[in-house]
Amino acid sequence: MNPAQHGAAVVAETARFVATVKAADLSTPVPSCPGWTLADLTRHTGHVHRWFTELLRRRIQQPPSSREVDLRLPEHADGYPDWLTDGAAEAAEVFAGTDLDAPMWAWGLDQHARFWVRRMLFETLVHRADAELALGLSPRIDRDLAVDGIDEFLTNLPFASLFAPRTAELRAPDRTIRFLCTDGTDGTGGTDGDESGDWLIRLRPDGFGLVADTPGTGTTGTGTTGPDTADATVRGTAADLLLLLYGRLDRESDAFHSEGDRDLLAHWFAHSAF
């Protein structure tokens, strides 16, 4: 996906989020975000939209010293859904007026304005899924969008220790974990016409990261690495793997097939919370 598609998807995902919560009781607990209600979830997502939009508007070149932003919150929580819609519309205007390929500070790998649009997209998508799960609904995520989201998550996770400090413990003496989509591949490393959906993570004594530029690369940082190259492998659909990586699904569920070093997988999931 390109930055323009990311921007359009922010608006679309926000609309889905709003449609989910607008008729719901906003005091409903959100189990995937312990301690939050749907009102808290909506307010948080709107805060993220406005904060990222402000960063883009200012095109900052160094880490900001404050996260304060004028939220213009409605007086009552029942106004939050429309407020969230307004924030996404404001973000879209800023996207349209910004050179998304311009250099800009970001906490992740991609030091360009486009980083924040892509990050806003998956922040919105995952919290839309949180809202659906809270209401007993099954989130539906387009495969291409899910693949892009997995890639965004795994690409940037090594840089997230500032707000996810346990990621600093994702170290090991040259051990590898593979995440493989079962939709769009044959589930063994071969493909059925779509080569994206295969990620290899290497844990080193000094840190971890994606093994990039592997044969058969379909998207940045992904590729087809062969079935026997990882110490542990997790297989599932792209949508399920995305939610798994974000801690929204149980890795022991029937949605996933895991093999290899189970202690290594336990170590990963215990320290990769985002």
mmCIF file of N, CA and C in Angstrom, residues 78-148:
data_model
loop_
_atom_site.group_PDB
_atom_site.id
_atom_site.type_symbol
_atom_site.label_atom_id
_atom_site.label_comp_id
_atom_site.label_asym_id
_atom_site.label_seq_id
_atom_site.Cartn_x
_atom_site.Cartn_y
_atom_site.Cartn_z
ATOM 1 N N ASP A 78 -21.466 10.917 24.535
ATOM 2 C CA ASP A 78 -22.251 10.519 23.362
ATOM 3 C C ASP A 78 -21.885 11.348 22.128
ATOM 4 N N GLY A 79 -21.093 12.397 22.319
ATOM 5 C CA GLY A 79 -20.616 13.158 21.180
ATOM 6 C C GLY A 79 -19.294 12.665 20.633
ATOM 7 N N TYR A 80 -18.688 11.677 21.294
ATOM 8 C CA TYR A 80 -17.366 11.203 20.870
ATOM 9 C C TYR A 80 -17.338 10.611 19.459
ATOM 10 N N PRO A 81 -18.336 9.808 19.072
ATOM 11 C CA PRO A 81 -18.257 9.242 17.707
ATOM 12 C C PRO A 81 -18.181 10.309 16.616
ATOM 13 N N ASP A 82 -19.039 11.344 16.691
ATOM 14 C CA ASP A 82 -18.981 12.407 15.678
ATOM 15 C C ASP A 82 -17.673 13.176 15.781
ATOM 16 N N TRP A 83 -17.186 13.367 16.993
ATOM 17 C CA TRP A 83 -15.888 14.032 17.207
ATOM 18 C C TRP A 83 -14.760 13.239 16.559
ATOM 19 N N LEU A 84 -14.840 11.915 16.634
ATOM 20 C CA LEU A 84 -13.834 11.068 15.988
ATOM 21 C C LEU A 84 -13.900 11.235 14.470
ATOM 22 N N THR A 85 -15.098 11.282 13.911
ATOM 23 C CA THR A 85 -15.262 11.514 12.473
ATOM 24 C C THR A 85 -14.641 12.844 12.057
ATOM 25 N N ASP A 86 -14.887 13.875 12.856
ATOM 26 C CA ASP A 86 -14.341 15.202 12.541
ATOM 27 C C ASP A 86 -12.811 15.182 12.548
ATOM 28 N N GLY A 87 -12.228 14.462 13.501
ATOM 29 C CA GLY A 87 -10.776 14.387 13.581
ATOM 30 C C GLY A 87 -10.168 13.699 12.370
ATOM 31 N N ALA A 88 -10.832 12.646 11.892
ATOM 32 C CA ALA A 88 -10.333 11.948 10.701
ATOM 33 C C ALA A 88 -10.439 12.832 9.466
ATOM 34 N N ALA A 89 -11.503 13.632 9.392
ATOM 35 C CA ALA A 89 -11.651 14.546 8.255
ATOM 36 C C ALA A 89 -10.560 15.612 8.281
ATOM 37 N N GLU A 90 -10.249 16.116 9.481
ATOM 38 C CA GLU A 90 -9.168 17.098 9.613
ATOM 39 C C GLU A 90 -7.837 16.473 9.213
ATOM 40 N N ALA A 91 -7.619 15.234 9.634
ATOM 41 C CA ALA A 91 -6.383 14.544 9.253
ATOM 42 C C ALA A 91 -6.285 14.401 7.742
ATOM 43 N N ALA A 92 -7.389 14.061 7.092
ATOM 44 C CA ALA A 92 -7.377 13.878 5.634
ATOM 45 C C ALA A 92 -6.988 15.179 4.928
ATOM 46 N N GLU A 93 -7.451 16.311 5.449
ATOM 47 C CA GLU A 93 -7.079 17.596 4.851
ATOM 48 C C GLU A 93 -5.580 17.841 4.978
ATOM 49 N N VAL A 94 -5.027 17.481 6.137
ATOM 50 C CA VAL A 94 -3.588 17.669 6.336
ATOM 51 C C VAL A 94 -2.798 16.707 5.456
ATOM 52 N N PHE A 95 -3.272 15.457 5.323
ATOM 53 C CA PHE A 95 -2.604 14.514 4.419
ATOM 54 C C PHE A 95 -2.518 15.104 3.013
ATOM 55 N N ALA A 96 -3.650 15.663 2.547
ATOM 56 C CA ALA A 96 -3.719 16.170 1.174
ATOM 57 C C ALA A 96 -2.784 17.355 0.952
ATOM 58 N N GLY A 97 -2.506 18.110 2.019
ATOM 59 C CA GLY A 97 -1.655 19.276 1.882
ATOM 60 C C GLY A 97 -0.218 19.049 2.288
ATOM 61 N N THR A 98 0.162 17.795 2.497
ATOM 62 C CA THR A 98 1.504 17.467 2.971
ATOM 63 C C THR A 98 2.231 16.608 1.952
ATOM 64 N N ASP A 99 3.494 16.906 1.728
ATOM 65 C CA ASP A 99 4.333 16.015 0.928
ATOM 66 C C ASP A 99 4.695 14.836 1.816
ATOM 67 N N LEU A 100 4.028 13.720 1.620
ATOM 68 C CA LEU A 100 4.190 12.584 2.523
ATOM 69 C C LEU A 100 5.540 11.892 2.363
ATOM 70 N N ASP A 101 6.280 12.261 1.315
ATOM 71 C CA ASP A 101 7.635 11.730 1.146
ATOM 72 C C ASP A 101 8.693 12.668 1.731
ATOM 73 N N ALA A 102 8.252 13.743 2.358
ATOM 74 C CA ALA A 102 9.195 14.707 2.931
ATOM 75 C C ALA A 102 9.857 14.128 4.177
ATOM 76 N N PRO A 103 11.141 14.404 4.380
ATOM 77 C CA PRO A 103 11.809 13.945 5.604
ATOM 78 C C PRO A 103 11.129 14.530 6.842
ATOM 79 N N MET A 104 11.032 13.692 7.874
ATOM 80 C CA MET A 104 10.371 14.116 9.107
ATOM 81 C C MET A 104 10.771 13.170 10.215
ATOM 82 N N TRP A 105 10.866 13.678 11.436
ATOM 83 C CA TRP A 105 11.173 12.793 12.554
ATOM 84 C C TRP A 105 10.028 11.809 12.766
ATOM 85 N N ALA A 106 10.378 10.580 13.072
ATOM 86 C CA ALA A 106 9.408 9.558 13.465
ATOM 87 C C ALA A 106 10.107 8.616 14.429
ATOM 88 N N TRP A 107 9.330 7.986 15.298
ATOM 89 C CA TRP A 107 9.981 7.089 16.251
ATOM 90 C C TRP A 107 10.362 5.765 15.620
ATOM 91 N N GLY A 108 9.831 5.453 14.455
ATOM 92 C CA GLY A 108 10.106 4.184 13.796
ATOM 93 C C GLY A 108 11.187 4.282 12.740
ATOM 94 N N LEU A 109 11.229 3.283 11.867
ATOM 95 C CA LEU A 109 12.288 3.186 10.871
ATOM 96 C C LEU A 109 12.175 4.257 9.789
ATOM 97 N N ASP A 110 10.967 4.505 9.309
ATOM 98 C CA ASP A 110 10.749 5.373 8.150
ATOM 99 C C ASP A 110 10.691 6.834 8.596
ATOM 100 N N GLN A 111 11.761 7.566 8.365
ATOM 101 C CA GLN A 111 11.851 8.960 8.812
ATOM 102 C C GLN A 111 11.279 9.922 7.765
ATOM 103 N N HIS A 112 10.007 9.719 7.475
ATOM 104 C CA HIS A 112 9.297 10.567 6.513
ATOM 105 C C HIS A 112 7.877 10.800 7.031
ATOM 106 N N ALA A 113 7.234 11.821 6.480
ATOM 107 C CA ALA A 113 5.876 12.150 6.916
ATOM 108 C C ALA A 113 4.929 10.962 6.755
ATOM 109 N N ARG A 114 5.146 10.151 5.748
ATOM 110 C CA ARG A 114 4.247 9.018 5.490
ATOM 111 C C ARG A 114 4.182 8.038 6.659
ATOM 112 N N PHE A 115 5.241 8.004 7.487
ATOM 113 C CA PHE A 115 5.228 7.125 8.651
ATOM 114 C C PHE A 115 3.987 7.364 9.496
ATOM 115 N N TRP A 116 3.641 8.642 9.725
ATOM 116 C CA TRP A 116 2.554 8.969 10.645
ATOM 117 C C TRP A 116 1.192 8.617 10.078
ATOM 118 N N VAL A 117 1.050 8.685 8.754
ATOM 119 C CA VAL A 117 -0.219 8.294 8.137
ATOM 120 C C VAL A 117 -0.418 6.790 8.280
ATOM 121 N N ARG A 118 0.620 6.034 7.997
ATOM 122 C CA ARG A 118 0.539 4.573 8.110
ATOM 123 C C ARG A 118 0.305 4.161 9.563
ATOM 124 N N ARG A 119 0.985 4.830 10.495
ATOM 125 C CA ARG A 119 0.817 4.523 11.913
ATOM 126 C C ARG A 119 -0.593 4.855 12.376
ATOM 127 N N MET A 120 -1.131 5.987 11.911
ATOM 128 C CA MET A 120 -2.496 6.358 12.269
ATOM 129 C C MET A 120 -3.490 5.329 11.758
ATOM 130 N N LEU A 121 -3.243 4.821 10.562
ATOM 131 C CA LEU A 121 -4.130 3.817 9.988
ATOM 132 C C LEU A 121 -4.225 2.593 10.886
ATOM 133 N N PHE A 122 -3.091 2.041 11.293
ATOM 134 C CA PHE A 122 -3.167 0.777 12.028
ATOM 135 C C PHE A 122 -3.538 0.979 13.495
ATOM 136 N N GLU A 123 -3.278 2.151 14.026
ATOM 137 C CA GLU A 123 -3.816 2.486 15.344
ATOM 138 C C GLU A 123 -5.349 2.478 15.282
ATOM 139 N N THR A 124 -5.893 3.072 14.225
ATOM 140 C CA THR A 124 -7.348 3.132 14.062
ATOM 141 C C THR A 124 -7.936 1.751 13.817
ATOM 142 N N LEU A 125 -7.313 0.993 12.932
ATOM 143 C CA LEU A 125 -7.821 -0.331 12.582
ATOM 144 C C LEU A 125 -7.856 -1.258 13.801
ATOM 145 N N VAL A 126 -6.780 -1.284 14.558
ATOM 146 C CA VAL A 126 -6.740 -2.193 15.715
ATOM 147 C C VAL A 126 -7.767 -1.776 16.756
ATOM 148 N N HIS A 127 -7.945 -0.474 16.957
ATOM 149 C CA HIS A 127 -8.943 -0.047 17.939
ATOM 150 C C HIS A 127 -10.362 -0.233 17.408
ATOM 151 N N ARG A 128 -10.548 -0.169 16.104
ATOM 152 C CA ARG A 128 -11.849 -0.565 15.542
ATOM 153 C C ARG A 128 -12.132 -2.018 15.875
ATOM 154 N N ALA A 129 -11.110 -2.867 15.731
ATOM 155 C CA ALA A 129 -11.262 -4.275 16.090
ATOM 156 C C ALA A 129 -11.542 -4.435 17.582
ATOM 157 N N ASP A 130 -10.900 -3.625 18.422
ATOM 158 C CA ASP A 130 -11.172 -3.666 19.864
ATOM 159 C C ASP A 130 -12.649 -3.401 20.140
ATOM 160 N N ALA A 131 -13.194 -2.385 19.466
ATOM 161 C CA ALA A 131 -14.603 -2.047 19.663
ATOM 162 C C ALA A 131 -15.506 -3.203 19.242
ATOM 163 N N GLU A 132 -15.193 -3.825 18.117
ATOM 164 C CA GLU A 132 -16.003 -4.943 17.637
ATOM 165 C C GLU A 132 -15.915 -6.124 18.593
ATOM 166 N N LEU A 133 -14.713 -6.432 19.050
ATOM 167 C CA LEU A 133 -14.554 -7.544 19.985
ATOM 168 C C LEU A 133 -15.322 -7.280 21.277
ATOM 169 N N ALA A 134 -15.328 -6.036 21.730
ATOM 170 C CA ALA A 134 -16.046 -5.689 22.955
ATOM 171 C C ALA A 134 -17.543 -5.921 22.812
ATOM 172 N N LEU A 135 -18.033 -5.818 21.586
ATOM 173 C CA LEU A 135 -19.462 -5.977 21.332
ATOM 174 C C LEU A 135 -19.806 -7.374 20.825
ATOM 175 N N GLY A 136 -18.836 -8.290 20.913
ATOM 176 C CA GLY A 136 -19.079 -9.674 20.505
ATOM 177 C C GLY A 136 -19.076 -9.885 19.011
ATOM 178 N N LEU A 137 -18.479 -8.967 18.270
ATOM 179 C CA LEU A 137 -18.415 -9.082 16.819
ATOM 180 C C LEU A 137 -17.054 -9.618 16.393
ATOM 181 N N SER A 138 -17.006 -10.234 15.218
ATOM 182 C CA SER A 138 -15.751 -10.755 14.676
ATOM 183 C C SER A 138 -15.172 -9.738 13.703
ATOM 184 N N PRO A 139 -14.015 -9.159 14.015
ATOM 185 C CA PRO A 139 -13.436 -8.157 13.109
ATOM 186 C C PRO A 139 -13.120 -8.745 11.743
ATOM 187 N N ARG A 140 -13.434 -7.986 10.713
ATOM 188 C CA ARG A 140 -13.086 -8.363 9.346
ATOM 189 C C ARG A 140 -12.049 -7.369 8.828
ATOM 190 N N ILE A 141 -10.941 -7.931 8.340
ATOM 191 C CA ILE A 141 -9.838 -7.096 7.875
ATOM 192 C C ILE A 141 -9.407 -7.605 6.503
ATOM 193 N N ASP A 142 -9.383 -6.716 5.531
ATOM 194 C CA ASP A 142 -8.939 -7.066 4.187
ATOM 195 C C ASP A 142 -7.528 -7.639 4.241
ATOM 196 N N ARG A 143 -7.265 -8.690 3.449
ATOM 197 C CA ARG A 143 -5.966 -9.350 3.519
ATOM 198 C C ARG A 143 -4.808 -8.410 3.203
ATOM 199 N N ASP A 144 -4.924 -7.631 2.134
ATOM 200 C CA ASP A 144 -3.821 -6.748 1.770
ATOM 201 C C ASP A 144 -3.545 -5.738 2.878
ATOM 202 N N LEU A 145 -4.606 -5.240 3.495
ATOM 203 C CA LEU A 145 -4.452 -4.305 4.602
ATOM 204 C C LEU A 145 -3.784 -4.985 5.787
ATOM 205 N N ALA A 146 -4.189 -6.226 6.080
ATOM 206 C CA ALA A 146 -3.589 -6.964 7.184
ATOM 207 C C ALA A 146 -2.112 -7.237 6.946
ATOM 208 N N VAL A 147 -1.752 -7.616 5.722
ATOM 209 C CA VAL A 147 -0.342 -7.864 5.390
ATOM 210 C C VAL A 147 0.472 -6.595 5.604
ATOM 211 N N ASP A 148 -0.062 -5.471 5.149
ATOM 212 C CA ASP A 148 0.635 -4.209 5.328
ATOM 213 C C ASP A 148 0.769 -3.874 6.812
#
